Amino acid sequence: MAETSIIIIGAGLAGLSTGCYGQMNAYKTKIFELQNKPGGVCVSWKRNGYSFDYAAHNIFGVSTKPTGSLYNQVWQELGALKGTRAYVFDEFVQVEDTDGKVFTVYSDIDKLERHMKELSPADAKLIEGFTKTIRKLSGKDVLGSMSGGIGAKLKMLPLMGSLMKYSKINLKEYAQNFSDPFLKKAIPTIQYDIEEVPVIVPIVFISTLSVGDAGWPIGGSAAFSHNIEKRYIELGGEVHYNSKVTKIIVENDVAKGVQLEDGSEHFADLVISAADGYSTIFGMLNEKYINQFIRSYYQSYSKTQSFGLEIWYGVNRSFSDEPHAMVLFLEQPIKVEGEEKGRLDIEILNFDPTLSPQGKTVIKVNFESTYDYWKELSANQERYRAQKQEIADEVAERLEKRFPGFKKQIEAVDVATPVTVEHWTGGFRGFAQPWPPNEELAKEINKNGVSKTLPGLQNFYMVGQWAGGTYGISTVCLMGRDLIRELCKKDDKPFKVTIA
Ligand SMILES: Cc1cc2nc3c(=O)[nH]c(=O)nc-3n(C[C@H](O)[C@H](O)[C@H](O)COP(=O)(O)OP(=O)(O)OC[C@H]3O[C@@H](n4cnc5c(N)ncnc54)[C@H](O)[C@@H]3O)c2cc1C
C-alpha cells in the first residue's frame, strides 16, 4: 500500500514534532515554513556575540536520566536534548522587595518550607499545606497523566483533592490568605506577570524542579529546536524554509494541498496546519470552515499579553551568586507603554555558557504588553524604534541601581514587541501564545481545544498552541504525537515510536 502523504504548515515545535512522529509511523511528510529556521517562537538569535532567547526558560521533562515522565520520554523520542544537557534550577524564582527583603522559591521543598516559615511564622499552617502538596506531587507525572490513558489518570486519583484545591484558586487570591505583608505582595509575582494563574501551576513547576525533571536545555531554544529538526530530517522528513503557505487547496470540502506565496502548488493526502490559527482559518481557508465557537474564540482576545515585551541586554559581567530568575520591586514605578509598573521580571542567563562569551551574561526583562500600542507606533518605523530604545534605556537605569556599573557593561541590546512576533511568525495580533479564554470558552477548550479539526473540512487537521488553545514547549510537542497516534488508529495500524 502506498504511504499516506502529509503536508505540514509550520516548522514550530508542533509542526516538527508532528513530522517526526509521522515519519516514525511511515507517513511521508513535508513541512513548509515561512521563516528561514526551525522553532517558531522557540528561537534565539545572535547580537554582538550574545544569544538572545525568545521562549525557553523552564521546560518539563528535561532530565537527562530517564525519569519515567511522559515528557521526558517525548524528548528522548524527539532527540531534543541530544548532545546537550539540562540545567536544573535550585530555585524557581527570587522575589526582592525595595527594603532588601528576599523570598526565594527554592526547588528543595524542605528548604522552601523553612525559609517561608522564617519569613512568616504566623503563616506556618498555610505554608505547610503548600509544601505538603508540592511534596505529594513530586515524582508523580501530573502533566503526563493529563495526556495519558486511563491507567495514568487512575494513578492520579489519590492526588485529585490537592489538584482540585489549588486549581480553583489563583495566585492573587491565594496570597490574600497570608498574614505577612511581604508574602502577600510577593506570592502573586512568582509566575511572571500572570497573577491570575491557578496556584497549581507553580506547585507543579516546583514539584517537578524538586526531582530534577524541569529546567533549561543548555543551548536554549535554538539548540532545542535544531535538535528536533535534525531528528526530523534523519527520520526522512523534508522541510522547506522561506516557504509561506498562502492558501489551502480544497476540492469538494476535502483538503488536497497548499499553495505557496510563489504560486507553486503542492499536494498530499492530508494537510496539517501547525501555523497561527487565525491565518489558517481566516486566511488560508478564507473563513469557509468555521463555527460560532471558533469565531467567538478569535473575537475574545485579551488586550494585553504576558511576556509580550521582552528586552535583552548582553552584559560584560558574570552576575555570579545571583538567581536565574528575579522579581525586583521598584522604589519608583517605571512607565512602560504609558502604564506604571511596580517591578521588573528579570532572567539572568549566566548558567548557560553557550549564550555569551566567558564571564559575560545575557539579561532578559519581560513585561506584559499591548499589541495595539506597538502596532500604531510601527506605522512610523523611526518612532517605533525610538520607543523601544527609550524603554530599554529606562529599564537599564533601574537595573543600574540594583547592579551598580550595569549601564557601562552593556554590549548588546534588543527589544521584541508583539509586532515583532507578528512579523516573524504571523502570530495573530502578535500573540506569541494563545490568550487565556473566558470561563465559558475555557470549558470547551479544556475538552477539545480550539480547532483540532474544522467543521465540514475533510483530510485536514490542526496542531500546536493555536489548535489547542494552550501553550508550552512540551504540550505542543505532545499534541503532535497525539495527532499521529490518532491517525494511526484511524488507519488501523499500531502507533510506533523510536528513541533518537
Ligand atoms: C516569551 C515566551 C516564553 C515562553 N516560555 C516557555 C517556557 O519557559 N516553557 C515552555 O514550555 N513554553 C514556553 N513558551 C511557550 C512555547 O514556546 C510555545 O507554546 C510553543 O513553542 C509554540 O509552538 P507552536 O509550534 O504551536 O507554535 P509557533 O512556535 O508559533 O509555530 C508556528 C510556526 O508556523 C509558521 N507559520 C505561520 N504561518 C505560516 C504560513 N503561512 N506558512 C508557513 N509557515 C507558517 C511560523 O513561522 C512558525 O514557525 C513560551 C513562549 C513565549 C512566547
XYZ file of C-alpha atoms and ligand atoms in Angstrom:
553
model
C 0.000 0.000 0.000
C 1.349 3.466 -0.902
C 2.429 5.653 2.025
C -0.060 8.320 3.062
C 1.481 11.718 2.324
C 1.100 14.681 4.688
C 1.841 18.368 4.201
C 2.528 20.209 7.459
C 2.337 24.004 7.606
C 4.867 25.498 10.035
C 8.171 24.232 11.456
C 7.495 25.424 15.001
C 7.834 22.726 17.631
C 4.324 21.387 16.988
C 4.951 21.056 13.242
C 8.358 19.427 13.750
C 7.041 17.016 16.361
C 4.111 16.035 14.128
C 6.615 15.464 11.317
C 8.884 13.286 13.490
C 6.066 11.048 14.719
C 4.610 10.950 11.207
C 7.934 9.687 9.848
C 8.232 7.140 12.684
C 4.858 5.776 11.576
C 5.527 5.504 7.832
C 3.697 8.652 6.764
C 5.517 10.639 4.109
C 5.667 14.168 5.487
C 6.813 17.507 4.142
C 6.904 20.797 6.097
C 6.562 24.310 4.623
C 7.794 27.083 6.921
C 7.631 30.816 6.233
C 10.772 31.570 8.253
C 14.351 30.643 7.395
C 14.861 28.479 10.508
C 13.055 25.963 12.711
C 11.361 26.506 16.079
C 8.653 29.152 15.542
C 8.604 31.190 18.784
C 11.087 28.732 20.305
C 14.063 30.562 18.776
C 17.115 32.599 19.625
C 19.304 34.947 17.640
C 22.771 36.467 17.900
C 23.644 40.052 18.794
C 27.290 41.024 19.114
C 28.359 37.578 20.340
C 25.364 37.109 22.689
C 22.471 34.732 22.046
C 19.074 36.278 22.792
C 16.500 33.593 23.520
C 12.821 34.181 22.999
C 10.913 31.313 24.603
C 12.610 28.623 26.643
C 13.064 29.062 30.332
C 11.625 26.156 32.231
C 10.859 23.062 30.200
C 9.291 19.953 31.703
C 10.802 16.507 31.264
C 14.370 17.631 30.561
C 16.214 15.331 32.951
C 18.970 13.521 31.049
C 18.367 10.447 33.224
C 15.121 8.707 32.251
C 12.549 9.716 34.884
C 9.562 7.807 33.557
C 7.620 11.017 32.933
C 5.810 11.193 29.606
C 7.530 14.454 28.607
C 10.926 13.000 29.415
C 10.106 10.105 27.107
C 8.954 12.517 24.368
C 12.320 14.369 24.484
C 14.132 11.050 24.105
C 11.976 10.150 21.110
C 12.484 13.576 19.514
C 16.197 13.696 20.385
C 15.579 17.167 21.793
C 18.462 17.039 24.274
C 20.924 15.063 22.154
C 24.465 16.333 22.587
C 23.343 18.793 25.226
C 22.101 18.643 28.806
C 19.625 20.408 31.002
C 20.413 22.872 33.749
C 18.103 22.296 36.705
C 17.480 25.386 38.796
C 17.998 25.478 42.571
C 15.162 27.921 42.809
C 12.039 28.703 40.824
C 12.368 32.449 41.302
C 13.640 35.005 43.826
C 11.495 37.977 44.817
C 13.250 41.074 46.198
C 11.465 43.934 47.923
C 12.644 47.550 47.976
C 13.837 47.161 51.596
C 16.073 44.232 50.609
C 13.726 41.525 51.939
C 14.011 38.383 49.853
C 11.624 35.484 49.220
C 13.321 32.625 47.389
C 11.103 29.920 45.979
C 13.590 27.075 46.433
C 13.289 23.848 44.437
C 14.314 21.976 47.598
C 10.964 21.595 49.343
C 12.285 21.346 52.933
C 14.423 24.432 52.374
C 11.449 26.278 50.908
C 9.275 25.392 53.895
C 11.925 26.504 56.408
C 12.526 29.740 54.531
C 8.837 30.621 54.266
C 8.319 29.897 57.971
C 11.270 32.137 58.834
C 9.698 34.898 56.774
C 6.310 34.422 58.385
C 5.990 32.119 61.425
C 2.348 33.161 61.769
C 1.558 31.577 58.385
C 3.067 28.194 59.311
C -0.130 26.209 58.752
C -0.741 27.704 55.330
C 2.891 27.137 54.360
C 2.741 23.502 55.456
C -0.350 22.984 53.289
C 1.501 24.466 50.310
C 4.709 22.460 50.728
C 2.823 19.270 51.602
C 1.103 19.465 48.215
C 4.409 20.085 46.420
C 5.878 17.019 48.187
C 2.852 14.913 47.295
C 3.154 15.797 43.606
C 6.910 15.494 43.284
C 7.949 12.445 41.292
C 4.363 11.997 40.076
C 3.813 12.549 36.380
C 0.962 15.025 36.818
C 1.292 16.585 33.374
C 1.793 13.277 31.624
C -1.273 11.836 33.334
C -3.453 14.566 31.843
C -2.459 13.443 28.352
C -2.027 9.748 29.134
C -4.541 6.931 29.041
C -6.985 5.798 31.693
C -4.205 3.958 33.618
C -2.211 7.180 34.003
C -5.320 9.068 35.083
C -6.225 6.427 37.701
C -2.769 6.842 39.247
C -3.646 10.482 39.893
C -6.872 9.698 41.764
C -5.307 9.930 45.259
C -3.972 13.388 44.319
C -7.237 14.730 42.957
C -8.180 16.560 46.184
C -4.950 18.589 46.207
C -5.028 19.157 42.466
C -8.583 20.470 42.608
C -7.996 22.624 45.705
C -5.108 24.523 44.136
C -6.666 24.643 40.668
C -9.620 26.614 41.940
C -7.636 29.477 43.423
C -5.262 31.826 41.628
C -2.011 33.252 42.988
C -3.505 36.679 43.643
C -6.418 35.279 45.673
C -4.239 32.733 47.462
C -1.741 35.385 48.602
C -4.520 37.156 50.496
C -4.628 34.213 52.942
C -1.153 35.098 54.220
C -0.833 37.456 57.173
C 2.712 38.514 56.321
C 2.594 41.650 54.128
C 5.727 40.723 52.174
C 4.481 37.222 51.256
C 1.110 38.770 50.392
C 2.908 41.046 47.951
C 5.453 38.527 46.678
C 3.364 35.393 46.047
C 1.283 36.798 43.152
C 4.527 37.568 41.269
C 6.176 34.146 41.290
C 4.786 33.087 37.894
C 5.892 36.192 35.968
C 3.109 38.713 35.406
C 0.364 36.082 35.368
C -1.069 36.593 38.835
C -4.371 35.027 37.718
C -2.636 31.696 37.168
C -4.036 28.872 39.360
C -1.717 28.087 42.293
C -1.418 24.518 40.999
C 0.763 25.765 38.108
C 3.740 26.953 40.211
C 3.153 23.972 42.519
C 3.631 21.590 39.576
C 6.701 23.568 38.438
C 8.326 23.437 41.900
C 7.483 19.764 42.421
C 8.981 18.909 39.007
C 12.083 21.021 39.687
C 12.451 19.286 43.061
C 13.068 15.955 41.286
C 15.276 17.477 38.569
C 12.768 16.965 35.743
C 12.341 20.586 34.651
C 14.890 23.199 33.678
C 16.755 24.856 30.877
C 18.253 22.962 27.923
C 21.841 24.159 27.517
C 21.960 25.960 24.150
C 18.461 27.312 24.794
C 15.586 27.435 22.351
C 17.779 27.299 19.240
C 19.611 24.130 20.274
C 16.349 22.504 21.300
C 14.555 23.339 18.047
C 17.559 22.449 15.865
C 17.861 19.072 17.589
C 14.228 18.236 16.803
C 14.656 19.474 13.225
C 17.755 17.247 12.890
C 15.796 14.262 14.173
C 13.033 15.003 11.664
C 15.481 15.071 8.746
C 17.223 11.902 9.972
C 13.827 10.213 10.007
C 13.474 11.088 6.313
C 11.323 14.217 6.662
C 11.555 17.163 4.256
C 11.463 20.762 5.430
C 11.253 23.782 3.136
C 12.099 27.190 4.615
C 11.182 30.618 3.222
C 8.018 28.905 2.003
C 4.946 30.796 3.130
C 1.652 28.979 2.613
C -0.985 31.407 1.358
C -3.818 29.013 0.588
C -5.006 25.548 1.480
C -6.251 23.877 -1.683
C -9.679 22.331 -1.129
C -11.839 20.345 -3.551
C -15.354 19.274 -2.589
C -14.630 20.060 1.070
C -11.544 17.830 1.082
C -8.100 19.373 1.708
C -5.816 18.464 -1.174
C -2.682 20.529 -0.688
C -1.273 24.021 -0.322
C -0.340 26.980 -2.462
C 2.788 28.928 -1.564
C 3.449 32.646 -1.899
C 5.479 31.994 -5.069
C 2.339 30.475 -6.642
C 3.565 26.873 -6.608
C 1.077 24.168 -5.632
C 1.848 21.082 -3.570
C -0.465 18.143 -2.985
C -0.814 15.458 -0.319
C -3.361 13.045 1.146
C -3.640 15.069 4.347
C -2.899 18.670 5.307
C -1.988 19.594 8.892
C -1.627 23.222 9.912
C 0.751 23.865 12.808
C 0.750 27.587 11.950
C -1.034 30.520 13.528
C -4.724 29.638 13.877
C -6.132 32.921 12.684
C -4.151 32.988 9.459
C -5.010 29.330 8.838
C -8.763 29.617 9.386
C -9.448 33.189 8.282
C -6.641 33.499 5.714
C -5.561 30.234 4.091
C -9.125 28.836 4.267
C -10.881 32.144 3.781
C -13.322 31.633 6.708
C -15.119 28.846 4.880
C -14.770 26.180 7.585
C -15.637 27.795 10.872
C -18.289 27.687 13.578
C -19.551 30.116 16.186
C -17.226 28.709 18.854
C -14.063 29.320 16.802
C -15.335 32.741 15.788
C -16.006 33.728 19.413
C -12.574 32.483 20.423
C -10.881 34.782 17.909
C -13.130 37.657 18.957
C -12.342 37.242 22.666
C -8.614 38.000 22.670
C -7.277 39.904 25.640
C -5.999 43.416 25.128
C -2.699 42.678 26.821
C -0.442 39.671 26.632
C 2.006 38.156 29.068
C 5.712 38.403 28.117
C 4.616 40.482 25.111
C 7.505 42.908 25.568
C 10.962 41.435 26.050
C 14.233 43.315 26.484
C 17.647 41.641 26.302
C 20.995 43.022 27.367
C 24.347 41.409 26.631
C 26.387 42.448 29.667
C 30.108 42.226 30.358
C 29.617 40.912 33.901
C 29.279 37.439 35.430
C 26.383 38.058 37.890
C 27.737 35.198 39.995
C 25.630 34.377 43.068
C 22.510 35.857 41.519
C 19.427 33.684 40.903
C 18.393 32.762 37.344
C 15.011 34.465 37.739
C 14.308 37.521 39.848
C 11.339 39.732 40.599
C 12.619 43.149 41.608
C 10.175 45.534 43.259
C 10.959 49.166 42.416
C 11.027 52.198 44.715
C 9.645 54.346 41.922
C 7.371 52.746 39.324
C 8.580 52.625 35.751
C 6.355 53.737 32.861
C 6.004 51.151 30.132
C 3.561 51.677 27.258
C 2.065 54.520 29.279
C 1.312 52.264 32.280
C 3.102 52.353 35.630
C 4.788 49.080 36.571
C 5.995 48.489 40.119
C 8.512 45.772 39.401
C 10.861 44.128 36.914
C 10.714 40.426 35.998
C 14.317 39.550 35.237
C 16.058 36.468 33.884
C 19.799 36.158 34.477
C 21.060 33.615 31.977
C 24.618 33.171 33.267
C 24.167 29.414 33.819
C 24.376 28.637 30.100
C 27.915 29.168 28.758
C 26.723 28.918 25.141
C 24.710 32.155 25.347
C 27.528 34.611 25.949
C 31.310 34.866 25.917
C 33.040 33.680 29.093
C 32.385 35.874 32.121
C 29.579 37.714 30.343
C 25.810 37.317 30.711
C 22.509 37.736 28.891
C 19.885 39.524 30.996
C 16.253 39.471 29.901
C 13.410 41.584 31.279
C 9.756 40.765 30.467
C 6.640 42.925 30.581
C 3.023 42.389 29.766
C 2.341 44.234 26.516
C -0.390 45.666 24.299
C -0.309 44.904 20.583
C -2.342 47.996 19.607
C 0.186 50.297 21.277
C 3.084 48.926 19.218
C 1.094 48.399 16.032
C 0.186 52.062 15.932
C 3.777 53.112 16.618
C 5.119 50.753 13.963
C 3.404 52.775 11.232
C 6.351 55.110 11.739
C 9.458 52.928 11.995
C 11.577 55.721 13.414
C 9.152 56.347 16.296
C 8.731 52.622 16.870
C 12.480 52.060 17.144
C 12.957 55.165 19.320
C 10.271 53.968 21.735
C 11.903 50.553 22.021
C 15.255 52.206 22.746
C 13.677 54.524 25.320
C 12.190 51.613 27.274
C 15.460 49.675 27.104
C 17.290 52.758 28.473
C 14.798 53.268 31.301
C 14.946 49.637 32.353
C 18.760 49.766 32.241
C 18.587 52.799 34.562
C 16.632 50.692 37.128
C 18.985 47.736 36.744
C 21.903 50.095 37.384
C 20.504 50.729 40.878
C 20.426 47.026 41.751
C 23.633 46.171 39.862
C 25.882 49.254 40.031
C 28.012 49.610 36.894
C 25.406 47.787 34.758
C 24.885 50.522 32.163
C 28.546 50.777 31.263
C 28.814 46.986 30.933
C 26.082 46.689 28.283
C 27.474 45.401 24.971
C 24.274 44.487 23.098
C 20.559 45.318 23.391
C 17.428 44.089 21.649
C 13.708 44.564 22.222
C 10.853 42.361 20.908
C 7.251 43.568 20.912
C 4.039 41.833 19.798
C 4.655 43.403 16.381
C 7.966 41.525 16.222
C 6.118 38.229 16.745
C 3.531 39.144 14.141
C 6.317 39.932 11.702
C 8.294 36.718 12.289
C 5.668 34.030 12.826
C 2.386 35.558 11.667
C 1.025 35.174 15.236
C -2.446 36.767 15.417
C -2.181 40.310 16.853
C 1.395 39.417 17.794
C 0.289 36.819 20.289
C 3.220 34.529 20.888
C 0.877 32.152 22.670
C -2.895 31.891 22.800
C -4.655 34.112 25.277
C -6.456 32.837 28.373
C -10.058 32.390 27.288
C -13.061 33.432 29.287
C -14.620 30.806 31.565
C -17.289 29.738 29.125
C -14.841 29.120 26.271
C -12.270 27.589 28.646
C -14.557 24.654 29.454
C -14.882 23.748 25.788
C -11.172 24.342 25.126
C -10.154 22.065 28.019
C -12.199 19.301 26.417
C -11.433 19.666 22.692
C -9.034 22.545 22.145
C -9.971 25.376 19.775
C -9.714 23.878 16.294
C -8.010 20.488 16.077
C -10.324 19.851 13.124
C -12.573 22.283 11.251
C -16.294 21.790 10.677
C -17.045 20.410 7.211
C -13.439 20.051 6.067
C -12.077 16.557 5.443
C -8.435 15.397 5.439
C -7.394 18.445 7.416
C -6.111 18.802 10.987
C -4.564 21.479 13.156
C -1.949 21.025 15.853
C 0.030 23.228 18.243
C -0.753 26.048 20.603
C -3.348 27.623 18.317
C -5.233 24.408 17.724
C -5.106 23.521 21.402
C -5.729 26.966 22.860
C -2.966 26.111 25.315
C 0.784 26.580 25.228
C 4.085 25.137 26.346
C 7.021 23.577 24.594
C 6.236 20.144 25.999
C 2.484 20.491 25.462
C 2.671 21.314 21.758
C 5.161 18.521 21.045
C 2.881 16.059 22.770
C -0.010 17.312 20.650
C 1.941 16.317 17.524
C 2.482 12.853 18.989
C -1.205 12.526 19.918
C -2.348 13.548 16.441
C -0.187 10.945 14.723
C -1.382 8.304 17.196
C -4.954 9.238 16.282
C -4.162 8.952 12.547
C -2.592 5.515 13.099
C -5.739 4.422 14.908
C -7.854 5.654 12.008
C -5.590 3.790 9.593
C -5.869 0.691 11.750
C -2.156 0.371 12.388
C -0.119 0.333 15.618
C 1.414 3.629 16.753
C 5.205 3.254 16.856
C 7.898 5.346 18.476
C 11.665 5.062 18.385
C 14.321 6.604 20.601
C 16.744 9.019 18.943
C 8.170 34.577 25.677
C 7.773 33.154 25.725
C 8.249 32.361 26.746
C 7.890 31.006 26.802
N 8.440 30.237 27.773
C 8.168 28.907 27.799
C 8.799 28.065 28.741
O 9.630 28.504 29.542
N 8.454 26.751 28.754
C 7.547 26.226 27.879
O 7.275 25.023 27.931
N 6.931 27.007 26.954
C 7.224 28.330 26.891
N 6.627 29.139 25.956
C 5.595 28.569 25.069
C 6.142 27.794 23.877
O 7.339 28.386 23.417
C 5.108 27.798 22.740
O 3.838 27.427 23.234
C 5.459 26.794 21.618
O 6.815 26.923 21.233
C 4.509 27.045 20.422
O 4.783 26.154 19.379
P 3.857 26.026 18.085
O 4.601 25.143 17.152
O 2.482 25.611 18.477
O 3.689 27.490 17.511
P 4.738 28.507 16.799
O 6.036 28.465 17.502
O 4.036 29.817 16.685
O 4.951 27.882 15.362
C 4.157 28.179 14.250
C 5.052 28.110 13.031
O 4.263 28.270 11.864
C 4.928 29.130 10.969
N 3.942 29.725 10.078
C 2.956 30.608 10.394
N 2.247 30.949 9.292
C 2.790 30.240 8.267
C 2.496 30.170 6.883
N 1.526 30.882 6.335
N 3.262 29.352 6.104
C 4.277 28.608 6.628
N 4.594 28.662 7.940
C 3.859 29.456 8.755
C 5.595 30.148 11.884
O 6.638 30.858 11.243
C 6.091 29.237 12.990
O 7.369 28.700 12.728
C 6.991 30.475 25.844
C 6.507 31.275 24.819
C 6.910 32.597 24.747
C 6.440 33.425 23.607
